[in-house]
Coordinates of C-alpha atoms and ligand atoms in Angstrom, one line a residue:
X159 CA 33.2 26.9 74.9
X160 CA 36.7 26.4 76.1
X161 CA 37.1 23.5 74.7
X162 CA 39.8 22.4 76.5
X163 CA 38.3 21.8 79.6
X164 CA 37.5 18.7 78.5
X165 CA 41.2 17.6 78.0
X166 CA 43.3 15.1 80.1
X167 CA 46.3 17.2 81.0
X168 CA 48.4 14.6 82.5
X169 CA 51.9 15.3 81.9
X170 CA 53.4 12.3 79.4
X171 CA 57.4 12.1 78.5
X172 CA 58.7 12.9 75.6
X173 CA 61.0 9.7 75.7
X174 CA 60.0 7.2 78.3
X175 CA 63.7 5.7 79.7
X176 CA 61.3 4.9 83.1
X177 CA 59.1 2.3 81.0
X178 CA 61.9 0.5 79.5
X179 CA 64.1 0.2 83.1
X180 CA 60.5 -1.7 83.9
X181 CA 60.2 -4.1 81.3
X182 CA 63.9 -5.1 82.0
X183 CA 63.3 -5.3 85.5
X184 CA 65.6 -7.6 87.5
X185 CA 67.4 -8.9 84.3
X186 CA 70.1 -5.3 84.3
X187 CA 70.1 -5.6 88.1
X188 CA 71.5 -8.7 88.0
X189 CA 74.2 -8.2 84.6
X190 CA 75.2 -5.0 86.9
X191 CA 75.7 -7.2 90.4
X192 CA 77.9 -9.9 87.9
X193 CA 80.1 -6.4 87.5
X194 CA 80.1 -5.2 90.7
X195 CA 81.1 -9.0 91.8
X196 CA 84.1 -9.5 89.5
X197 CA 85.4 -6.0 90.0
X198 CA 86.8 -6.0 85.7
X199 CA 85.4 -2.3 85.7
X200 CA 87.1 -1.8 82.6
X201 CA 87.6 -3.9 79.4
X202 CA 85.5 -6.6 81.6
X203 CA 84.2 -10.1 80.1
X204 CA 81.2 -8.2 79.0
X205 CA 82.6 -5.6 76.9
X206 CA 84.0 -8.1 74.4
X207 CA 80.6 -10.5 74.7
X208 CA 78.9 -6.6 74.1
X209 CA 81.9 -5.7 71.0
X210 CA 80.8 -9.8 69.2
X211 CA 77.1 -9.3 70.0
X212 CA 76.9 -6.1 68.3
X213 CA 79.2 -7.1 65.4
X214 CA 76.9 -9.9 64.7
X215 CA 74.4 -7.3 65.2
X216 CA 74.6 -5.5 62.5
X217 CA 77.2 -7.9 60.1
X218 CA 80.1 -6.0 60.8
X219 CA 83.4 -7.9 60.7
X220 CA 84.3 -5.7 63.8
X221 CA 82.7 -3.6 66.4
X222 CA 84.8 -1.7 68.8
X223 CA 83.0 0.1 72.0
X224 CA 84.4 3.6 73.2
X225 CA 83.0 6.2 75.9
X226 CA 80.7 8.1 73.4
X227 CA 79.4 8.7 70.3
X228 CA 81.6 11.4 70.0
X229 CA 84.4 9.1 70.7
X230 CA 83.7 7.2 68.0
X231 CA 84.0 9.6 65.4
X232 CA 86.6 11.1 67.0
X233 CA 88.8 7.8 67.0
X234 CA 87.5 7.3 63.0
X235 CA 89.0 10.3 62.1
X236 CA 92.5 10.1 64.3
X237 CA 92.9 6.7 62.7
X238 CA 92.2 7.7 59.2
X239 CA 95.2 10.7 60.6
X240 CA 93.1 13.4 59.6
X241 CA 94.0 16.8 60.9
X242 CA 95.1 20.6 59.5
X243 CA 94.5 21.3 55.9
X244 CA 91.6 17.9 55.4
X245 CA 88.4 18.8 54.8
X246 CA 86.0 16.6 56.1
X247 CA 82.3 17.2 55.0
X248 CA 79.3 17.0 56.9
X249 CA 75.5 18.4 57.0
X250 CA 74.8 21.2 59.3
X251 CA 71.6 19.9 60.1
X252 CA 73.0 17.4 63.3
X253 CA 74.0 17.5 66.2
X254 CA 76.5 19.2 66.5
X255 CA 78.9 16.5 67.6
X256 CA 79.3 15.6 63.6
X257 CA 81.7 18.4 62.5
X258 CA 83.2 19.0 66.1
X259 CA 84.7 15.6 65.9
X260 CA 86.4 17.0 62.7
X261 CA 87.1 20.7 64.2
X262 CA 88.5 19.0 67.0
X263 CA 91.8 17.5 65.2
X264 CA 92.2 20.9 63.7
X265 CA 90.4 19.7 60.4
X266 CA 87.9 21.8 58.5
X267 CA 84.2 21.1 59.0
X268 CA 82.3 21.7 55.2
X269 CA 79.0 21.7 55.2
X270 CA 76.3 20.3 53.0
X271 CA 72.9 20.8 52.6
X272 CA 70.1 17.8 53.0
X273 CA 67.0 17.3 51.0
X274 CA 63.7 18.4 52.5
X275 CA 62.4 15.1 52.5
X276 CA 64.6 12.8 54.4
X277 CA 66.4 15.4 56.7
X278 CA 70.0 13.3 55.3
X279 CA 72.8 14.8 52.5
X280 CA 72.2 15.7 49.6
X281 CA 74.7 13.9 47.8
X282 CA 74.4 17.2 45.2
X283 CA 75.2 19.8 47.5
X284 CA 78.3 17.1 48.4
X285 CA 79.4 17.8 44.7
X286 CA 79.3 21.6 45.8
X287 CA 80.9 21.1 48.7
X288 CA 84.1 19.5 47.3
X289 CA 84.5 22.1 45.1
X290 CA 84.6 24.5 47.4
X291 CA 87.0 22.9 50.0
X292 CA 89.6 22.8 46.5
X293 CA 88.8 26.4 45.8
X294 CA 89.7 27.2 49.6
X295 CA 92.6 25.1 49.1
X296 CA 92.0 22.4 51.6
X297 CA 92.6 18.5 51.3
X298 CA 89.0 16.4 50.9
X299 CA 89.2 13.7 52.9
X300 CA 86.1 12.2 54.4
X301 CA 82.2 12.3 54.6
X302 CA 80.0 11.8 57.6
X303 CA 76.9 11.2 56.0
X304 CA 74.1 11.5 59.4
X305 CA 71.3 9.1 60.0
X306 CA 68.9 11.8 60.9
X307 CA 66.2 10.9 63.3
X308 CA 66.8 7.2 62.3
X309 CA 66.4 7.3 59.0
X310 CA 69.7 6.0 56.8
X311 CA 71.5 8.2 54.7
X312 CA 71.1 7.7 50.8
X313 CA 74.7 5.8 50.8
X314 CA 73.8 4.6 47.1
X315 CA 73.9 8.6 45.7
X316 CA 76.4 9.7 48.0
X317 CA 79.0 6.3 48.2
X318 CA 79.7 7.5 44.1
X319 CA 80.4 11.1 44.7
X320 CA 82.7 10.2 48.1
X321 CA 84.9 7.4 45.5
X322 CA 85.3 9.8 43.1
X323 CA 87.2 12.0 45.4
X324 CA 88.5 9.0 47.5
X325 CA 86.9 10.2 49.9
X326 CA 86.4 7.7 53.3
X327 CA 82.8 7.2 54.2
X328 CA 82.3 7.7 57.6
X329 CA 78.8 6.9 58.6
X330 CA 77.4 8.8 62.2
X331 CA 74.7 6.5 62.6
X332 CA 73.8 7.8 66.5
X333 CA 70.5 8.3 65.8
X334 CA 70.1 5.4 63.3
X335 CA 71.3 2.3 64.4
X336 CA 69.4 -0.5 64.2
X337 CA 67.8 0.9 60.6
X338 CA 68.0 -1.3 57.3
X339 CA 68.9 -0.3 53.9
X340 CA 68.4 -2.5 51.1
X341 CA 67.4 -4.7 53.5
X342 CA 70.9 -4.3 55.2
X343 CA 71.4 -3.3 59.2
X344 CA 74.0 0.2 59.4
X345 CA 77.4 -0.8 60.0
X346 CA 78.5 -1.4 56.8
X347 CA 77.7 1.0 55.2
X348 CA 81.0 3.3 54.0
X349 CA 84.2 2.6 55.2
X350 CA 83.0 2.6 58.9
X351 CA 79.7 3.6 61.3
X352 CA 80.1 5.5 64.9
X353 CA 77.5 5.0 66.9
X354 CA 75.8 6.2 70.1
X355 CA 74.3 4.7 73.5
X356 CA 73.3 8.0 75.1
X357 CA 70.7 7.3 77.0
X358 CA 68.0 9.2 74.9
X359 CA 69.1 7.4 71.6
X360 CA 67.2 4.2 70.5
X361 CA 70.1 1.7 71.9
X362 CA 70.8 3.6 75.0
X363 CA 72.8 2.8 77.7
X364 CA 72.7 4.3 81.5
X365 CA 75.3 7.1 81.3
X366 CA 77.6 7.4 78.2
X367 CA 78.7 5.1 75.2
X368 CA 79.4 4.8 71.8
X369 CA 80.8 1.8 69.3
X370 CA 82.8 2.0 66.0
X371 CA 81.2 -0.7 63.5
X372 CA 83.9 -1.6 60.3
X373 CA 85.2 -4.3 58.1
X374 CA 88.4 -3.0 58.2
X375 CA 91.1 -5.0 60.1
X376 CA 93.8 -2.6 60.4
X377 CA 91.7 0.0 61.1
X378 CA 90.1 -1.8 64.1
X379 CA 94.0 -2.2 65.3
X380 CA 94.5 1.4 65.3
X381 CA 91.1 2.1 66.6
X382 CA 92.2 -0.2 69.6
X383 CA 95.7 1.7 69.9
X384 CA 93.8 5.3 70.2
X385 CA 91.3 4.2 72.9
X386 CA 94.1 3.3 75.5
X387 CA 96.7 6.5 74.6
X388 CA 97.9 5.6 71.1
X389 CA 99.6 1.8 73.1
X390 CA 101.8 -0.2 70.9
X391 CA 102.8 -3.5 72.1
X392 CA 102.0 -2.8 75.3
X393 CA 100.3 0.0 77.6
X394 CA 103.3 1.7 78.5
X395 CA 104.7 1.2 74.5
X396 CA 103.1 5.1 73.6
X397 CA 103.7 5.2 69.5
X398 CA 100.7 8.1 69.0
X399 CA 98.4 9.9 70.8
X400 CA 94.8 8.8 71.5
X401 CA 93.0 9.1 74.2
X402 CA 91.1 7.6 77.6
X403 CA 87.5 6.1 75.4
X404 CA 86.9 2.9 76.4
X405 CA 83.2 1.6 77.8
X406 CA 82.6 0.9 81.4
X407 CA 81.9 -3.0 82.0
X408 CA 78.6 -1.9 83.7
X409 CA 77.1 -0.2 80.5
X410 CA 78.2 -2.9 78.4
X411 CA 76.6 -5.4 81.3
X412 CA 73.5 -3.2 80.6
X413 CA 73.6 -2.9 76.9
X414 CA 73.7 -6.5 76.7
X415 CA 70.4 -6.8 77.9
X416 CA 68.8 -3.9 76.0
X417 CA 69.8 -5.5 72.9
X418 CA 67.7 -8.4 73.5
X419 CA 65.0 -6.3 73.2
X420 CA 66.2 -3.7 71.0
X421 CA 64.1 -5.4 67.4
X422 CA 61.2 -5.9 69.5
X423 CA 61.6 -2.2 70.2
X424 CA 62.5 -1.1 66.9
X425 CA 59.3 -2.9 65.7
X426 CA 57.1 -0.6 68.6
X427 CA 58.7 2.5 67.6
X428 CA 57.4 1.9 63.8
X429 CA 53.8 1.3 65.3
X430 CA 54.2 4.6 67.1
X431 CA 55.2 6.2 63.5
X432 CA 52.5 4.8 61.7
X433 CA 49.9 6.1 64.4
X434 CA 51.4 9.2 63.9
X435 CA 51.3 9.0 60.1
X436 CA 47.7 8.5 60.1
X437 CA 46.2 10.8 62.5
X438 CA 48.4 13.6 61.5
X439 CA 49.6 13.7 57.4
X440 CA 46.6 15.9 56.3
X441 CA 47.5 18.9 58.6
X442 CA 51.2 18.6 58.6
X443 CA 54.4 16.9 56.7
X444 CA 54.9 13.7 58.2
X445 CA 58.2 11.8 57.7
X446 CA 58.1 9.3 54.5
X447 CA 60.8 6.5 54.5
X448 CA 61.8 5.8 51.0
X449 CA 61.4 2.5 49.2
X450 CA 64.2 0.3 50.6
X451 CA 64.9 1.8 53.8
X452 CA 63.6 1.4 57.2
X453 CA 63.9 3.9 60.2
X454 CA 64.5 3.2 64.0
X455 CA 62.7 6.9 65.1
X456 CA 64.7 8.6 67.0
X457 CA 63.1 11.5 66.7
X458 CA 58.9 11.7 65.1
X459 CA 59.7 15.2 63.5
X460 CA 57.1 16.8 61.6
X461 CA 57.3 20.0 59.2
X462 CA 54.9 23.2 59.4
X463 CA 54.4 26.4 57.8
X464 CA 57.0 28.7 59.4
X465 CA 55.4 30.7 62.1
X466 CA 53.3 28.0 63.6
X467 CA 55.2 25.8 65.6
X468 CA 55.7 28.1 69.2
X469 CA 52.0 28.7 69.2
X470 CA 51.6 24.5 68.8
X471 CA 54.5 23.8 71.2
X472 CA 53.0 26.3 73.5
X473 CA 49.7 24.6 73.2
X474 CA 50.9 21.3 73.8
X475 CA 53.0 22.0 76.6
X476 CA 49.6 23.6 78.5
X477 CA 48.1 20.1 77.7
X478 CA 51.4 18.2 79.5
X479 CA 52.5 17.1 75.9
X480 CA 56.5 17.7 75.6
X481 CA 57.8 19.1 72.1
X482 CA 61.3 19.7 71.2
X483 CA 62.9 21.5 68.3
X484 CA 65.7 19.5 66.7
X485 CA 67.6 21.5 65.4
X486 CA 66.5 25.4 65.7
X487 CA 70.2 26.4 64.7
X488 CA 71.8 24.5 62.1
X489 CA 75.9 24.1 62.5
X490 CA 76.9 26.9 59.9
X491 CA 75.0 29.6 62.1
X492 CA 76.5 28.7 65.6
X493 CA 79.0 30.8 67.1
X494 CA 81.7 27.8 67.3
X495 CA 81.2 26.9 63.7
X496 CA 80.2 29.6 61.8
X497 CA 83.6 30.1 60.4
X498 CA 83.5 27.0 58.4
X499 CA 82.7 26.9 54.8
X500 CA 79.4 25.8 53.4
X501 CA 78.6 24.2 50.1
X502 CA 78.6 26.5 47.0
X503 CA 76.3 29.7 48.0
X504 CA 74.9 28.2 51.2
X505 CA 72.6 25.8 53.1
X506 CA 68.7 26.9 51.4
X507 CA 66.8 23.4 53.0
X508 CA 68.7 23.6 56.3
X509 CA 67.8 27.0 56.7
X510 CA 64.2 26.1 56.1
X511 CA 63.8 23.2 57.7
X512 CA 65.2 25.1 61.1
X513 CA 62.2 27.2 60.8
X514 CA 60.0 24.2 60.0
X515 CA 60.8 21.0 62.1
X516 CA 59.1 20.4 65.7
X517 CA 59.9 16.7 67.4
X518 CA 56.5 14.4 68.6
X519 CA 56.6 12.5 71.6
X520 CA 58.3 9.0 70.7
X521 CA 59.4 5.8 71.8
X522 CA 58.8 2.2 72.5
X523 CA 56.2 2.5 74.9
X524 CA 54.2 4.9 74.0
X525 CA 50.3 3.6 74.0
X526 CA 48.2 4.1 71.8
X527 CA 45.6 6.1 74.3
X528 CA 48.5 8.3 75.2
X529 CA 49.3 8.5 71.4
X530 CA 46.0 9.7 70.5
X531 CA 45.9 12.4 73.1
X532 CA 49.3 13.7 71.5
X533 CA 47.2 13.4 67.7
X534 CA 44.5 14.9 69.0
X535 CA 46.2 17.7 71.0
X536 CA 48.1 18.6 67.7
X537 CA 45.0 18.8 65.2
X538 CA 43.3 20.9 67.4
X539 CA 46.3 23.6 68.0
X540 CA 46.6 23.8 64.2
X541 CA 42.6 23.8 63.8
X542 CA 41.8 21.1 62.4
Ligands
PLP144 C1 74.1 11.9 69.9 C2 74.8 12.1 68.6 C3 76.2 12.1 68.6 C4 77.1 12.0 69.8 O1 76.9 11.0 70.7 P1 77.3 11.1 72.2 O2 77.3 9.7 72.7 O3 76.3 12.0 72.9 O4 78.7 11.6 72.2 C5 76.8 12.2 67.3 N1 76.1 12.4 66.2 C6 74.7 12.5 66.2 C7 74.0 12.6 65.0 C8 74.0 12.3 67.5 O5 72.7 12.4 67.5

């Protein structure tokens, strides 16, 4: 019997930017027409209503928007003057825009390892890690502890090792804003957050954008200073370098309104986890979020035996059910940052988990019919 004769093969989307643009309807057309009336394309009334709204957000003191996600950890580290000789330490299982914000300012990228569990740094292997930047001879300066997939980073093992070694805390929460721990929003956590409104991400935007959350007064001054070409008193004052990272007044127009819905949202995506949980934890590692932590799901990414994931995503994909493999190549084994260090003898769970992870259709609005056709689809492909 082929038995999948019987299966609806209607192509769904991994992330659903279309169902969203819906449900706002005629509320973003209009914030963008305010924009295009006014003409303040740049640092417009709504980029500093965007800036307080997020703030309050999240209980920052201070949130400051910039072009990217990238951007933001970029202007972290320039502020905090980090550059040749500093080694900043970071997992290798992210994106890769983590440690090239570091390799960019001619700083050395270290990485450390993550636990199985959680996908985030193990604050162990950040122990490791320090040693061997000193034993190489370079300067520890900073952590970027990574939100993986939405879930927060353990800041309460890792906050310790990083004051030890005075160490700032900087906190890539791209894929995690939004997320609690200890009951607590990101961006506060460590010395300051970077954050991410690609599209994809679970506060998106409609092209590119990024926000630094802190507490920190002075840094939010120099912040300011290296988003407009390192100004001082004035635009044409230069006293550093920086750079050309501010947001557009149309994404902030837009972002604006997605935050209205964005809890409402976050609240969704958790349904769409639980679903997931329960159809599909005896036949593959589901994601667990630990007491005192919450996560926004960025990504739904589930562990199998190595060996078995191309035949699933292969399966899948015959079905109209979109997989995607984040990330098949951790940071220490990529041609642009293979020359960095790793933590003591090297990266045993990252390696692993490469072989292991495979991402599930997820977002807001995914229904639960749809849901169960993705549940379904996946039990049967691993025979079950
Ligand atoms: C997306 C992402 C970034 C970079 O954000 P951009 O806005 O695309 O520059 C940084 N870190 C992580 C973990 C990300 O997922």
């Amino acid at each position: 019997m082929n038995q999948h004769a019987r299966v609806d093969l209607k192509p769904i989307p991994f992330i659903d930017v279309a169902a969203q643009r819906r449900r706002l309807g005629s509320a973003v057309d209009e914030a963008v027409a305010r924009v295009l009336g006014h003409c303040q394309f740049l640092m417009g009334p709504e980029v500093f209503e965007f800036e307080r709204q997020l703030a309050a957000f999240c209980g920052a003191r201070h949130a400051l928007s910039c072009a990217s996600g990238t951007d933001a950890l970029i202007l972290v580290l320039m502020a905090k003057d980090i550059g040749p000789g500093d080694a900043v330490f970071c997992p290798a299982f992210t994106f890769c825009a983590t440690a090239e914000a570091a390799a960019l300012l001619g700083a050395t990228p270290v990485f450390v390892d993550v636990h199985a569990e959680t996908f985030n740094m193990d604050a162990d292997s950040l122990k490791a890690a320090i040693a061997t930047a000193r034993k190489l001879g370079l300067r520890p300066k900073a952590v970027i502890p990574v939100d993986l997939f939405g879930l927060p980073a353990d800041f309460d093992a890792i906050a310790p090792v990083a004051r030890a070694e005075n160490l700032f805390i900087l906190d890539d929460a791209a894929q995690g804003f939004g997320a609690t721990y200890k009951g607590r929003r990101l961006g506060t956590f460590g010395d300051a957050t970077a954050t991410s409104f690609f599209p994809a991400k679970p506060l998106g935007c409609y092209g590119d954008g990024g926000a630094v959350l802190t507490d920190d007064d002075a840094l939010l001054e120099r912040l300011k200073s290296h988003r407009v070409h390192g100004g001082g008193t004035d635009k044409y004052d230069n006293v550093r370098l920086g750079m050309t990272a501010r947001l557009d007044t149309i994404q902030a127009a837009v972002l604006i309104e997605k935050l209205k819905i964005f809890e409402d949202e976050i609240a969704a995506r958790d349904r769409v986890a639980r679903r997931y949980a329960e159809g599909l934890s005896d036949v593959a590692i589901v994601p667990r979020v630990p007491e005192g932590r919450t996560s926004v799901w960025a990504q739904y990414t589930i562990r199998l035996a190595p060996g078995t994931r191309d035949r699933l995503a292969d399966d899948l994909k015959a079905q109209g059910i979109p997989t995607a493999i984040y990330y098949p190549k951790p940071l220490h084994r990529q041609q642009a940052y293979k020359q960095y260090p790793v933590a003591g003898n090297g990266l045993p769970v990252t390696d692993r988990l490469a072989d292991e992870v495979i991402s599930l259709p997820m977002h807001a609005y995914l229904e639960p019919d749809v849901q169960d056709r993705v549940i379904e689809a996946v039990r049967r492909a691993l025979g079950r």
